[in-house]
Amino acid sequence: MNILVIGSGGREHALAWKLAQSQKVQRVFVAPGNGGTALDKRLTNVPITDPTALADFAQKEKVGLTVVGPEAPLSQGVVDIFRARGLRIFGPTKAAAQLESSKAFAKDFMQRHAIPTAAYGTFTDAAQAHAYVDKIGAPIVVKADGLAAGKGVVVAMSLAEAHEAIDFMLEGNALGVVHNAGGARVVIEEFLQGEEASFIVLCDGKNVLPLATSQDHKRIGDGDTGPNTGGMGAYSPAPVVTPNVHARAMHEVILPTIAGMAKDGIPFTGFLYAGLMISPDGQVKTLEFNTRMGDPETQPIMMRLKSDLVDVMLHATDATLDQVTLQWDRRFALGVVMAAANYPAEPRKGDAIAGLPANAAGTEDGMVFHAGTVAKNGQTLTSGGRVLCVTALGDSARTAQQRAYELMQGIAFDGAQWRTDIGHRAIKR
């Protein structure tokens, strides 16, 4: 079978890497792919990003399964285009992808279906947004309503920070984010105390299959300091998701979401990612939904998955996920992101990367997944903010952490930055 993975990040590299391990696979195409997928002989990069052109390619190459990685093509309706041609594709429709592409849609949906989340207000008018912040006080969270590549959220610890974020997102629309009805819009939420976790499941429209739990590190600096990023590292499993928290997440968030989407006439298929805030007493509230796998959570999750991912995807697209039981490596997986100079503000591109492992397919317990890289003239160069995710397995959180940082040694590019404490919460527990 020929398989197509849409996207160019670390998440897509990890999905393609895992799919290529199946005996059912003849070729795995990655569109457009990156420098890492270019190095792996089992993968073939395809320089296409337009959804209609991707469907044309899938028909021409007799692609039997397409898996969508990032949010942008989902919000452009790539799933609708493929399905209209009878092509097998895993992901949500454009309408269902609004759970991620519009923060306001998601918040209104959660309120309508009694899914626990933070109190909020939605604003297009800056004066009204400023007045709301003055009324509620700080700390408070300001979110751009639209796709902002993980950079559209400001956790404002002071009123000044909140007002600055409103001006940044609304007055100048510096992020260039446009919500589904047009223009700039912000969602302002109450600040929640607790520990965040990533709860990701597969959905086939009616059945739900949870993946291994995970936790990422959003802030750029050690000790969770500095600005938010798309994620500086992740690990799986997440010890904060106890069996009790897992049950609550399924029964209070995931299952009501799938039922609510079906009730609203928008059945959900694809990966559903609930960003959860878990309070010290185990209460669960939904921070956000993503309608795809997380990045960098996908990398450690795929390292631990022992089941054939192609089999799982075929069941997911046949609406038979209730027939699947996933097998997991009992070990801990941890990934450390190496980011470009000046990330997250204005990441530098074009720096040569030295010291990459000779085996592009990795080893039994270690793998370097590429995100912001490109192959050029026999070199691998940086081409984005998050460049690599160095991922390793270990019998404990500490062992996996040590192995990941050992694997990083020798990999170098100018201005590289990374955190030295990925996994600190899991190790403390």
Coordinates of C-alpha atoms in Angstrom, one line a residue, residues 25-335:
V25 CA 3.5 -0.5 3.3
Q26 CA 5.1 -0.1 -0.1
R27 CA 5.9 3.6 -0.1
V28 CA 5.4 6.4 2.3
F29 CA 5.1 9.9 0.7
V30 CA 5.5 13.0 2.9
A31 CA 4.2 16.3 1.5
P32 CA 6.1 18.4 1.7
G33 CA 8.3 16.7 4.3
N34 CA 11.6 18.0 5.7
G35 CA 15.3 17.4 5.8
G36 CA 14.9 14.3 8.1
T37 CA 12.3 12.6 5.9
A38 CA 14.6 13.3 3.0
L39 CA 17.4 11.3 4.7
D40 CA 15.2 8.2 5.4
K41 CA 15.3 5.9 2.4
R42 CA 11.9 4.5 3.3
L43 CA 10.3 7.9 2.9
T44 CA 9.8 10.1 -0.3
N45 CA 9.3 13.8 0.0
V46 CA 6.7 15.4 -2.4
P47 CA 6.8 19.2 -2.9
I48 CA 3.0 19.8 -2.7
T49 CA 1.0 21.7 -0.2
D50 CA -2.2 22.7 -2.0
P51 CA -5.1 20.4 -0.9
T52 CA -6.5 19.9 -4.4
A53 CA -3.1 19.1 -5.8
L54 CA -2.5 16.6 -3.0
A55 CA -5.8 14.8 -3.9
D56 CA -4.6 14.8 -7.6
F57 CA -1.3 13.2 -6.4
A58 CA -3.1 10.6 -4.2
Q59 CA -5.2 9.5 -7.2
K60 CA -2.2 9.4 -9.6
E61 CA 0.0 7.4 -7.2
K62 CA -2.9 5.1 -6.0
V63 CA -2.4 6.2 -2.4
G64 CA -4.5 3.8 -0.2
L65 CA -4.4 5.9 3.0
T66 CA -3.6 9.6 3.8
V67 CA -2.9 10.9 7.3
V68 CA -3.1 14.6 7.9
G69 CA -0.5 16.0 10.4
P70 CA -0.9 19.8 10.8
E71 CA -3.9 22.1 11.4
A72 CA -3.7 24.3 8.4
P73 CA -4.7 21.8 5.7
L74 CA -7.5 20.6 8.0
S75 CA -8.9 24.1 8.3
Q76 CA -8.7 24.4 4.5
G77 CA -10.9 21.4 4.0
V78 CA -8.4 18.8 2.7
V79 CA -10.4 15.9 4.3
D80 CA -13.6 17.1 2.5
I81 CA -11.7 17.3 -0.9
F82 CA -10.3 13.8 -0.5
R83 CA -13.6 12.2 0.6
A84 CA -15.4 13.8 -2.3
R85 CA -13.2 11.8 -4.6
G86 CA -13.6 8.5 -2.6
L87 CA -10.0 8.7 -1.2
R88 CA -9.3 7.2 2.3
I89 CA -8.1 10.0 4.6
F90 CA -7.8 10.2 8.4
G91 CA -8.7 13.6 9.9
P92 CA -11.6 15.9 10.7
T93 CA -13.7 17.8 8.1
K94 CA -13.3 21.5 7.8
A95 CA -16.4 22.0 9.9
A96 CA -15.2 19.7 12.7
A97 CA -11.7 21.2 12.6
Q98 CA -13.3 24.5 13.9
L99 CA -12.8 22.9 17.4
E100 CA -9.2 24.0 16.8
S101 CA -9.3 26.7 14.1
S102 CA -11.7 28.9 16.2
K103 CA -11.2 29.3 19.9
A104 CA -14.6 31.0 20.1
F105 CA -16.3 28.1 18.4
A106 CA -14.7 25.7 20.8
K107 CA -15.6 27.7 23.9
D108 CA -19.2 28.1 22.8
F109 CA -19.4 24.4 22.0
M110 CA -18.0 23.5 25.5
Q111 CA -20.5 25.8 27.2
R112 CA -23.4 24.4 25.2
H113 CA -22.5 20.8 26.0
A114 CA -21.5 21.3 29.6
I115 CA -17.8 20.3 29.1
P116 CA -15.7 21.7 31.9
T117 CA -13.6 24.7 30.9
A118 CA -12.5 28.2 32.1
A119 CA -14.9 31.1 32.2
Y120 CA -14.4 33.4 29.2
G121 CA -15.4 36.3 27.0
T122 CA -15.0 36.8 23.3
F123 CA -14.1 40.2 21.8
T124 CA -13.4 41.9 18.4
D125 CA -13.6 45.4 20.0
A126 CA -10.3 46.3 21.9
A127 CA -12.0 48.8 24.3
Q128 CA -14.5 46.1 25.4
A129 CA -11.6 43.6 25.8
H130 CA -9.6 46.0 27.9
A131 CA -12.7 46.7 30.1
Y132 CA -13.2 43.0 30.6
V133 CA -9.6 42.5 31.7
D134 CA -9.9 45.5 34.2
K135 CA -13.0 43.9 35.6
I136 CA -11.7 40.4 36.0
G137 CA -8.1 41.2 37.0
A138 CA -4.8 39.3 36.5
P139 CA -3.5 36.7 36.1
I140 CA -5.6 36.1 33.0
V141 CA -5.2 34.4 29.6
V142 CA -5.5 36.1 26.2
K143 CA -5.9 33.9 23.1
A144 CA -6.0 34.9 19.4
D145 CA -9.0 33.3 17.8
G146 CA -7.5 31.4 14.9
L147 CA -4.5 29.3 14.0
A148 CA -1.3 30.9 15.3
A149 CA 1.2 28.0 15.2
G150 CA 1.2 27.7 19.0
K151 CA 2.1 31.4 19.6
G152 CA -1.4 32.9 20.0
V153 CA -1.7 32.5 23.7
V154 CA -0.5 34.9 26.4
V155 CA -0.7 34.0 30.0
A156 CA -0.7 37.5 31.5
M157 CA 0.5 37.6 35.1
S158 CA -0.2 41.4 35.2
L159 CA -2.9 43.7 33.9
A160 CA -0.2 45.5 31.8
E161 CA 0.7 42.2 30.1
A162 CA -2.9 41.5 29.3
H163 CA -3.6 45.0 27.9
E164 CA -0.4 44.7 25.7
A165 CA -1.5 41.3 24.4
I166 CA -5.0 42.7 23.5
D167 CA -3.4 45.5 21.5
F168 CA -0.9 43.1 19.9
M169 CA -3.6 40.7 18.8
L170 CA -6.5 43.1 18.0
E171 CA -5.3 46.5 17.2
G172 CA -2.4 45.6 14.8
N173 CA -3.4 41.9 14.4
A174 CA 0.4 41.3 14.5
L175 CA -0.1 37.6 14.4
G176 CA -2.0 37.9 11.2
V177 CA -4.7 35.6 12.6
V178 CA -8.2 35.7 11.0
H179 CA -11.1 33.8 12.6
N180 CA -13.6 32.0 10.5
A181 CA -16.0 35.0 10.2
G182 CA -13.1 37.4 9.2
G183 CA -11.0 39.9 11.1
A184 CA -9.2 39.6 14.4
R185 CA -10.8 38.3 17.5
V186 CA -9.6 37.3 21.0
V187 CA -10.9 34.9 23.7
I188 CA -10.1 36.0 27.2
E189 CA -10.2 33.3 29.9
E190 CA -9.8 33.0 33.6
F191 CA -6.4 31.7 34.7
L192 CA -6.5 28.1 36.0
Q193 CA -4.2 26.7 38.6
G194 CA -2.8 23.1 38.2
E195 CA -0.7 21.0 35.9
E196 CA -1.3 20.7 32.2
A197 CA -1.4 17.4 30.3
S198 CA -2.1 16.4 26.7
F199 CA -4.9 13.9 26.3
I200 CA -5.0 12.6 22.7
V201 CA -7.5 10.1 21.3
L202 CA -8.4 8.7 17.9
C203 CA -12.1 9.1 16.8
D204 CA -13.9 7.4 13.9
G205 CA -17.1 9.4 14.3
K206 CA -18.6 7.2 17.0
N207 CA -15.8 5.1 18.7
V208 CA -12.9 6.6 20.7
L209 CA -9.5 5.0 21.3
P210 CA -7.2 6.8 23.7
L211 CA -3.5 7.1 23.0
A212 CA -0.8 7.0 25.7
T213 CA -0.9 10.1 27.9
S214 CA 1.8 12.8 27.5
Q215 CA 2.9 16.1 28.7
D216 CA 4.8 18.9 26.9
H217 CA 6.8 22.0 28.0
K218 CA 5.4 25.2 26.4
R219 CA 7.8 27.8 27.8
I220 CA 11.2 28.3 26.3
G221 CA 13.3 28.4 29.5
D222 CA 14.2 26.0 32.2
G223 CA 11.8 26.0 35.1
D224 CA 9.0 26.9 32.8
T225 CA 10.1 30.5 32.3
G226 CA 10.1 32.8 29.3
P227 CA 7.6 33.1 26.5
N228 CA 5.3 30.4 25.3
T229 CA 6.4 28.3 22.3
G230 CA 4.9 25.5 20.2
G231 CA 6.6 23.1 22.7
M232 CA 10.2 22.6 23.8
G233 CA 9.9 18.9 24.7
A234 CA 7.5 16.2 25.8
Y235 CA 7.3 12.8 27.5
S236 CA 5.0 9.9 27.8
P237 CA 3.4 8.6 29.9
A238 CA 2.3 11.6 32.1
P239 CA 2.3 10.6 35.7
V240 CA -0.2 13.4 36.5
V241 CA -2.8 11.5 34.5
T242 CA -3.7 9.0 37.2
P243 CA -6.3 6.3 36.5
N244 CA -8.9 8.5 38.2
V245 CA -7.9 11.6 36.1
H246 CA -7.9 9.4 32.9
A247 CA -11.5 8.3 33.7
R248 CA -12.6 11.8 34.3
A249 CA -11.0 13.1 31.1
M250 CA -12.8 10.4 29.1
H251 CA -16.3 10.8 30.7
E252 CA -16.3 14.6 31.3
V253 CA -14.4 15.8 28.3
I254 CA -13.8 13.4 25.4
L255 CA -17.0 11.4 25.2
P256 CA -19.3 14.4 25.6
T257 CA -17.3 16.2 22.9
I258 CA -17.7 13.3 20.4
A259 CA -21.4 13.0 21.3
G260 CA -21.9 16.8 21.1
M261 CA -20.3 17.1 17.7
A262 CA -22.5 14.3 16.4
K263 CA -25.6 16.0 18.0
D264 CA -24.6 19.2 16.3
G265 CA -24.5 17.4 12.9
I266 CA -20.6 17.6 12.7
P267 CA -19.4 14.0 13.4
F268 CA -15.8 14.1 14.5
T269 CA -13.2 11.8 12.8
G270 CA -9.4 12.1 13.3
F271 CA -7.1 12.8 16.2
L272 CA -8.7 14.8 19.0
Y273 CA -6.3 16.5 21.4
A274 CA -7.7 17.9 24.6
G275 CA -5.3 20.2 26.5
L276 CA -6.3 19.6 30.1
M277 CA -5.6 21.5 33.3
I278 CA -5.6 19.1 36.2
S279 CA -6.1 20.7 39.6
P280 CA -4.3 19.4 42.7
D281 CA -7.5 17.6 43.8
G282 CA -7.8 15.8 40.4
Q283 CA -10.5 18.1 38.8
V284 CA -10.2 18.3 35.1
K285 CA -10.9 21.4 32.9
T286 CA -10.3 21.8 29.1
L287 CA -7.9 24.5 28.1
E288 CA -8.2 23.9 24.4
F289 CA -8.9 21.4 21.6
N290 CA -6.5 20.5 18.8
T291 CA -7.9 18.5 15.9
R292 CA -4.6 16.7 15.2
M293 CA -1.7 15.1 17.1
G294 CA 0.4 17.4 19.3
D295 CA 3.9 18.3 18.4
P296 CA 6.2 17.4 20.2
E297 CA 4.0 14.9 22.0
T298 CA 3.7 12.7 18.8
Q299 CA 7.4 11.9 18.9
P300 CA 7.5 10.1 22.3
I301 CA 4.1 8.6 21.8
M302 CA 5.2 7.0 18.5
M303 CA 8.4 5.8 20.1
R304 CA 6.2 3.8 22.6
L305 CA 3.6 2.5 20.2
K306 CA 4.1 -1.2 19.4
S307 CA 1.0 -1.7 17.4
D308 CA 1.0 -1.5 13.6
L309 CA -0.1 2.1 13.0
V310 CA -1.3 1.3 9.4
D311 CA -3.8 -1.3 10.9
V312 CA -5.0 1.3 13.4
M313 CA -5.5 3.9 10.7
L314 CA -7.4 1.4 8.5
H315 CA -9.8 0.7 11.4
A316 CA -10.1 4.4 12.2
T317 CA -11.2 5.1 8.6
D318 CA -13.5 2.1 8.6
A319 CA -15.3 3.2 11.8
T320 CA -14.2 0.0 13.6
L321 CA -11.9 1.5 16.3
D322 CA -13.9 -0.5 18.8
Q323 CA -12.1 -3.6 17.5
V324 CA -8.6 -2.2 18.3
T325 CA -6.5 -2.7 21.4
L326 CA -3.2 -0.7 21.3
Q327 CA 0.0 -2.2 22.5
W328 CA 2.5 0.1 24.3
D329 CA 6.2 -0.2 25.2
R330 CA 6.2 -0.1 29.1
R331 CA 9.2 2.2 29.0
F332 CA 9.2 5.9 29.3
A333 CA 9.8 8.1 26.2
L334 CA 11.2 11.6 26.4
G335 CA 11.9 14.1 23.6

